[in-house]
Amino acid sequence: MREHGGNLDVARQRFGGAAEDWIDLSTGINRVPYPDVDVEPRQWSALPPRSEIESLHAAARQAYATDAPILAMGGAQAAIQLLPQLASRGRARILAPTYNEYAAVLSAAGWDVDEVSDLAALAGADLAVVVNPNNPDGRHHERRELLALLPRVGRLVIDESFADAVPDLSFAGEAGQPGLLILRSFGKFYGLAGLRLGFAIGSETDIAALAAMAGPWPVSGAAIAIGRRALRDHDWAKATAARLADDCVRLDAAVRSQGWTLVGGTPLFRLYETGDALVAQDRLARGLIWSRVFQQKPGWLRLGLPGSEAEWSRLSAALSR
């Protein structure tokens, strides 16, 4: 299995506790989820009609400020799984380090995959992947730099799974032109990862191909109802983005006494250089707080943001041990 956050089974095997006892800060999922999640019984009992799927698409276009073709899918991961089938196998280049599913999925499908550290090195690829803002270090790129890649690659995929709180970084408004595919995650910012909802935004050709592969019911009736409602709730999104920005400052200050230094991050997570991330992770885990470490970067520790004052207090106590 590839490394990911959210692996609470591992945490519980090592440190005990029931799942509900843990504060899971390993994922970058908003711990103050969108609250209005009631659905009508028919959302569970009936197949989602096309008209309701299209109403979800309309809500997403408005939320992401785009008029390009769009497809709701079972999370951004569902789109990643289908990427290798959008074109004949060729050379893929991925700006790294980043989310590790891209390299694994493309390699498994027979693509020749290179992970590169410089944006310019993506040129010449049949498929180029940029996560913007990046997971786990939060780096992002100027609009002109990324768009300049379009004529130099076969297809440019921009993963915007962590862009909801920083909409100025989004390229969704540029989508629709050939060769550009934008992926969005719903569950992270809205704190409803279990709903399994995301979107692909791109050209008519790419979205039609993904839709054909995803099938007639790519998302559930509950995901449609809750997603549509949340995406239209602009006041909640604005207030949440402001809270997350404040909480990033608060978290950076809270860990400063540990001697950790900020590597980067997004409004949903922070990445710190700790010197020894396994030691730092164990220390937090003894207070039943789970974090994310990286085998290739033994000093890096990623922390999501606590959601309640009780969680902040527990984090402070764990850091004080």
Coordinates of C-alpha atoms in Angstrom, one line a residue:
M1 CA 0.0 0.0 0.0
R2 CA 1.2 3.5 -0.8
E3 CA 1.6 6.0 2.0
H4 CA -1.3 8.3 2.7
G5 CA -2.8 10.2 5.6
G6 CA -5.9 9.0 7.3
N7 CA -4.4 5.6 8.2
L8 CA -5.8 5.5 11.7
D9 CA -5.7 1.7 11.7
V10 CA -1.9 2.0 11.9
A11 CA -2.1 4.6 14.7
R12 CA -4.5 2.5 16.7
Q13 CA -2.4 -0.7 16.4
R14 CA 0.6 1.2 17.7
F15 CA -0.9 3.4 20.3
G16 CA -4.4 2.1 21.1
G17 CA -7.6 4.0 21.5
A18 CA -10.9 3.8 19.6
A19 CA -11.2 5.7 16.3
E20 CA -13.4 8.3 17.9
D21 CA -10.7 9.0 20.5
W22 CA -8.2 10.2 17.9
I23 CA -7.7 13.7 16.4
D24 CA -6.7 12.9 12.8
L25 CA -4.5 15.7 11.6
S26 CA -2.8 13.5 9.0
T27 CA -5.0 14.2 6.0
G28 CA -5.5 18.0 5.4
I29 CA -9.3 17.5 5.6
N30 CA -11.2 20.3 7.2
R31 CA -12.2 19.2 10.7
V32 CA -15.1 21.6 10.8
P33 CA -17.2 20.1 8.0
Y34 CA -20.1 21.6 6.1
P35 CA -23.0 21.2 8.6
D36 CA -26.1 20.9 6.4
V37 CA -25.9 17.3 5.3
D38 CA -29.5 16.1 5.6
V39 CA -30.9 14.4 2.5
E40 CA -34.3 13.2 1.4
P41 CA -35.0 9.5 1.6
R42 CA -35.2 9.3 -2.2
Q43 CA -31.6 10.4 -2.5
W44 CA -30.8 6.9 -1.0
S45 CA -33.4 4.9 -2.7
A46 CA -33.5 6.1 -6.3
L47 CA -30.9 6.3 -9.0
P48 CA -29.8 9.9 -9.5
P49 CA -31.6 11.4 -12.6
R50 CA -29.6 13.2 -15.2
S51 CA -31.3 16.5 -14.3
E52 CA -29.9 16.4 -10.8
I53 CA -26.4 15.5 -11.9
E54 CA -26.6 18.5 -14.2
S55 CA -27.8 20.8 -11.4
L56 CA -24.7 19.7 -9.4
H57 CA -22.5 20.5 -12.4
A58 CA -24.1 24.0 -12.6
A59 CA -23.4 24.6 -8.9
A60 CA -19.8 23.5 -9.4
R61 CA -19.3 25.8 -12.4
Q62 CA -20.5 28.7 -10.4
A63 CA -18.4 27.9 -7.3
Y64 CA -15.3 27.3 -9.5
A65 CA -15.9 30.4 -11.7
T66 CA -15.8 28.5 -15.0
D67 CA -18.1 27.8 -17.9
A68 CA -16.1 24.8 -19.2
P69 CA -17.4 21.3 -19.5
I70 CA -17.4 19.6 -16.1
L71 CA -18.0 16.1 -14.7
A72 CA -18.8 15.1 -11.1
M73 CA -16.9 12.0 -10.1
G74 CA -16.2 9.9 -7.0
G75 CA -13.5 12.2 -5.7
A76 CA -10.5 13.6 -7.5
Q77 CA -9.0 10.1 -7.1
A78 CA -11.6 8.6 -9.5
A79 CA -10.4 11.0 -12.2
I80 CA -6.8 10.1 -11.5
Q81 CA -7.6 6.4 -12.0
L82 CA -8.9 7.1 -15.5
L83 CA -6.2 9.5 -16.6
P84 CA -4.1 6.7 -18.3
Q85 CA -7.0 5.9 -20.6
L86 CA -7.4 9.4 -22.0
A87 CA -4.5 8.8 -24.4
S88 CA -2.3 6.1 -25.8
R89 CA 0.6 5.2 -23.4
G90 CA 3.5 7.6 -23.6
R91 CA 5.7 9.7 -21.4
A92 CA 4.3 11.3 -18.3
R93 CA 6.2 13.8 -16.2
I94 CA 5.1 14.8 -12.7
L95 CA 6.3 17.8 -10.8
A96 CA 7.5 16.2 -7.5
P97 CA 7.5 15.6 -4.6
T98 CA 3.7 15.5 -4.7
Y99 CA 0.7 13.2 -4.2
N100 CA 2.0 9.8 -4.9
E101 CA -1.0 8.3 -6.7
Y102 CA -0.2 9.9 -10.0
A103 CA 3.1 8.1 -10.6
A104 CA 1.7 4.8 -9.3
V105 CA -1.5 4.8 -11.4
L106 CA 0.3 5.9 -14.6
S107 CA 3.2 3.4 -14.1
A108 CA 0.7 0.6 -13.5
A109 CA -1.0 1.4 -16.8
G110 CA 2.3 1.1 -18.7
W111 CA 3.2 4.8 -19.0
D112 CA 6.9 5.9 -18.9
V113 CA 6.9 8.1 -15.8
D114 CA 9.5 10.6 -14.7
E115 CA 9.2 12.7 -11.6
V116 CA 10.9 16.1 -12.0
S117 CA 11.7 18.9 -9.7
D118 CA 11.5 21.9 -12.1
L119 CA 8.5 23.2 -13.9
A120 CA 10.4 23.6 -17.2
A121 CA 11.3 19.9 -17.1
L122 CA 7.7 19.0 -17.8
A123 CA 8.1 20.2 -21.4
G124 CA 8.0 17.5 -24.0
A125 CA 5.8 15.1 -22.0
D126 CA 2.7 13.5 -23.4
L127 CA 1.1 14.0 -20.0
A128 CA 2.3 16.6 -17.5
V129 CA 1.0 16.7 -13.9
V130 CA 1.2 19.7 -11.6
V131 CA -0.6 19.8 -8.2
N132 CA -1.3 23.5 -7.5
P133 CA -1.1 24.3 -4.6
N134 CA 1.1 21.3 -4.0
N135 CA 0.7 18.5 -1.5
P136 CA 2.6 18.4 0.8
D137 CA 4.7 21.6 0.5
G138 CA 2.1 24.0 -0.7
R139 CA 4.1 25.5 -3.5
H140 CA 2.2 27.2 -6.3
H141 CA 3.0 28.6 -9.7
E142 CA 2.4 31.8 -11.6
R143 CA -0.5 31.7 -14.2
R144 CA 1.8 32.6 -17.1
E145 CA 4.3 29.9 -16.2
L146 CA 1.8 27.1 -16.2
L147 CA -0.2 28.3 -19.2
A148 CA 3.1 28.6 -21.2
L149 CA 3.4 24.8 -20.8
L150 CA 0.2 24.1 -22.7
P151 CA 1.7 24.1 -26.2
R152 CA 4.8 22.2 -25.0
V153 CA 3.0 19.1 -23.6
G154 CA 0.3 16.7 -24.9
R155 CA -2.0 17.3 -21.9
L156 CA -1.5 19.4 -18.8
V157 CA -3.3 18.1 -15.7
I158 CA -3.6 20.7 -12.8
D159 CA -4.7 19.2 -9.6
E160 CA -6.5 21.8 -7.5
S161 CA -7.6 19.6 -4.6
F162 CA -6.4 22.2 -2.1
A163 CA -7.4 25.4 -4.0
D164 CA -10.8 26.1 -2.5
A165 CA -9.6 28.4 0.2
V166 CA -7.3 30.2 -2.3
P167 CA -9.5 30.6 -5.4
D168 CA -7.1 33.1 -7.0
L169 CA -4.7 30.1 -7.6
S170 CA -7.3 28.3 -9.7
F171 CA -7.1 27.7 -13.4
A172 CA -10.7 26.6 -13.7
G173 CA -11.5 29.8 -15.6
E174 CA -8.9 28.8 -18.3
A175 CA -10.4 25.3 -18.7
G176 CA -12.2 24.3 -21.9
Q177 CA -9.2 24.7 -24.2
P178 CA -7.7 21.5 -25.6
G179 CA -5.0 19.9 -23.6
L180 CA -5.9 21.4 -20.2
L181 CA -7.6 19.3 -17.5
I182 CA -8.4 20.6 -14.0
L183 CA -9.2 18.3 -11.1
R184 CA -11.0 19.5 -8.0
S185 CA -11.7 17.8 -4.7
F186 CA -14.9 18.6 -2.8
G187 CA -14.3 16.6 0.4
K188 CA -11.2 18.3 1.7
F189 CA -12.4 21.9 2.0
Y190 CA -15.9 21.0 2.9
G191 CA -14.7 18.4 5.4
L192 CA -16.8 15.6 3.8
A193 CA -14.2 13.3 2.4
G194 CA -16.4 10.2 3.0
L195 CA -19.0 11.6 0.5
R196 CA -16.5 10.8 -2.3
L197 CA -17.1 13.8 -4.6
G198 CA -14.8 15.6 -6.9
F199 CA -14.8 17.2 -10.4
A200 CA -12.9 17.1 -13.7
I201 CA -13.0 20.4 -15.7
G202 CA -11.7 20.4 -19.2
S203 CA -12.3 20.3 -23.0
E204 CA -15.5 18.8 -24.4
T205 CA -13.4 15.9 -25.8
D206 CA -11.7 15.0 -22.4
I207 CA -14.9 15.4 -20.3
A208 CA -16.9 13.3 -22.8
A209 CA -14.2 10.6 -22.6
L210 CA -14.2 10.6 -18.8
A211 CA -18.0 10.6 -18.7
A212 CA -18.1 7.5 -20.9
M213 CA -15.6 5.7 -18.7
A214 CA -17.3 6.8 -15.4
G215 CA -20.7 5.5 -16.5
P216 CA -24.2 6.9 -16.1
W217 CA -24.2 7.3 -12.3
P218 CA -20.7 8.5 -11.4
V219 CA -21.8 10.0 -8.0
S220 CA -24.5 9.1 -5.5
G221 CA -27.8 10.9 -4.9
A222 CA -26.6 12.0 -1.4
A223 CA -23.4 13.4 -2.9
I224 CA -25.4 15.4 -5.5
A225 CA -27.8 16.8 -2.9
I226 CA -25.1 17.8 -0.3
G227 CA -22.6 18.9 -2.8
R228 CA -25.0 21.1 -4.7
R229 CA -26.1 22.8 -1.4
A230 CA -22.6 23.3 -0.1
L231 CA -21.2 24.6 -3.4
R232 CA -23.9 27.3 -3.5
D233 CA -23.3 28.4 0.1
H234 CA -20.8 31.1 -0.6
D235 CA -21.1 32.7 2.8
W236 CA -20.0 29.4 4.5
A237 CA -17.1 29.1 2.0
K238 CA -15.9 32.7 2.7
A239 CA -16.1 32.4 6.4
T240 CA -14.3 29.0 6.3
A241 CA -11.5 30.4 4.2
A242 CA -11.0 33.2 6.7
R243 CA -11.0 30.9 9.7
L244 CA -8.5 28.5 8.1
A245 CA -6.1 31.4 7.3
D246 CA -6.2 32.5 11.0
D247 CA -5.8 28.9 12.1
C248 CA -2.7 28.5 10.0
V249 CA -1.1 31.4 11.8
R250 CA -2.2 29.9 15.1
L251 CA -0.7 26.4 14.3
D252 CA 2.6 27.9 13.1
A253 CA 2.9 29.7 16.4
A254 CA 1.9 26.7 18.5
V255 CA 4.8 24.5 17.1
R256 CA 7.4 27.2 17.2
S257 CA 8.5 26.3 20.7
Q258 CA 9.4 22.8 19.4
G259 CA 12.1 24.3 17.1
W260 CA 10.2 23.1 14.0
T261 CA 10.5 25.2 10.9
L262 CA 7.8 25.8 8.3
V263 CA 8.5 24.2 5.0
G264 CA 5.2 25.3 3.4
G265 CA 1.6 24.4 3.3
T266 CA -1.9 25.4 2.3
P267 CA -4.9 26.7 4.3
L268 CA -5.8 23.1 5.1
F269 CA -2.4 21.8 6.3
R270 CA 1.1 22.8 7.3
L271 CA 4.4 21.0 6.6
Y272 CA 7.2 21.3 9.1
E273 CA 10.9 20.3 9.3
T274 CA 11.2 18.7 12.7
G275 CA 14.6 17.1 12.5
D276 CA 13.1 13.6 13.2
A277 CA 9.5 13.3 12.1
L278 CA 9.0 9.8 13.6
V279 CA 9.9 11.1 17.1
A280 CA 7.6 14.1 16.6
Q281 CA 4.8 11.8 15.3
D282 CA 5.2 9.4 18.3
R283 CA 5.0 12.3 20.8
L284 CA 1.8 13.6 19.3
A285 CA 0.4 10.1 19.0
R286 CA 0.8 9.5 22.8
G287 CA -1.9 12.2 23.1
L288 CA -4.0 10.4 20.4
I289 CA -3.2 13.0 17.7
W290 CA -2.2 11.5 14.3
S291 CA 0.1 13.2 11.8
R292 CA 1.7 12.4 8.5
V293 CA 5.3 11.5 7.9
F294 CA 7.2 10.8 4.7
Q295 CA 9.8 8.0 4.2
Q296 CA 11.8 10.0 1.7
K297 CA 11.9 13.1 3.9
P298 CA 12.7 11.9 7.5
G299 CA 12.4 15.3 9.0
W300 CA 9.0 16.3 7.4
L301 CA 5.8 16.2 9.5
R302 CA 2.5 17.4 8.0
L303 CA -0.3 18.6 10.3
G304 CA -3.8 19.4 9.5
L305 CA -5.6 22.1 11.5
P306 CA -7.6 21.3 14.7
G307 CA -11.3 22.0 14.5
S308 CA -12.5 22.8 17.9
E309 CA -11.0 24.5 21.0
A310 CA -10.9 21.1 22.7
E311 CA -8.8 19.8 19.9
W312 CA -6.5 22.9 20.1
S313 CA -6.1 22.3 23.8
R314 CA -5.2 18.6 23.3
L315 CA -2.6 19.6 20.6
S316 CA -1.1 22.1 23.0
A317 CA -0.9 19.5 25.8
A318 CA 0.7 16.9 23.5
L319 CA 3.3 19.5 22.3
S320 CA 4.1 20.3 26.0
R321 CA 4.9 16.7 26.9

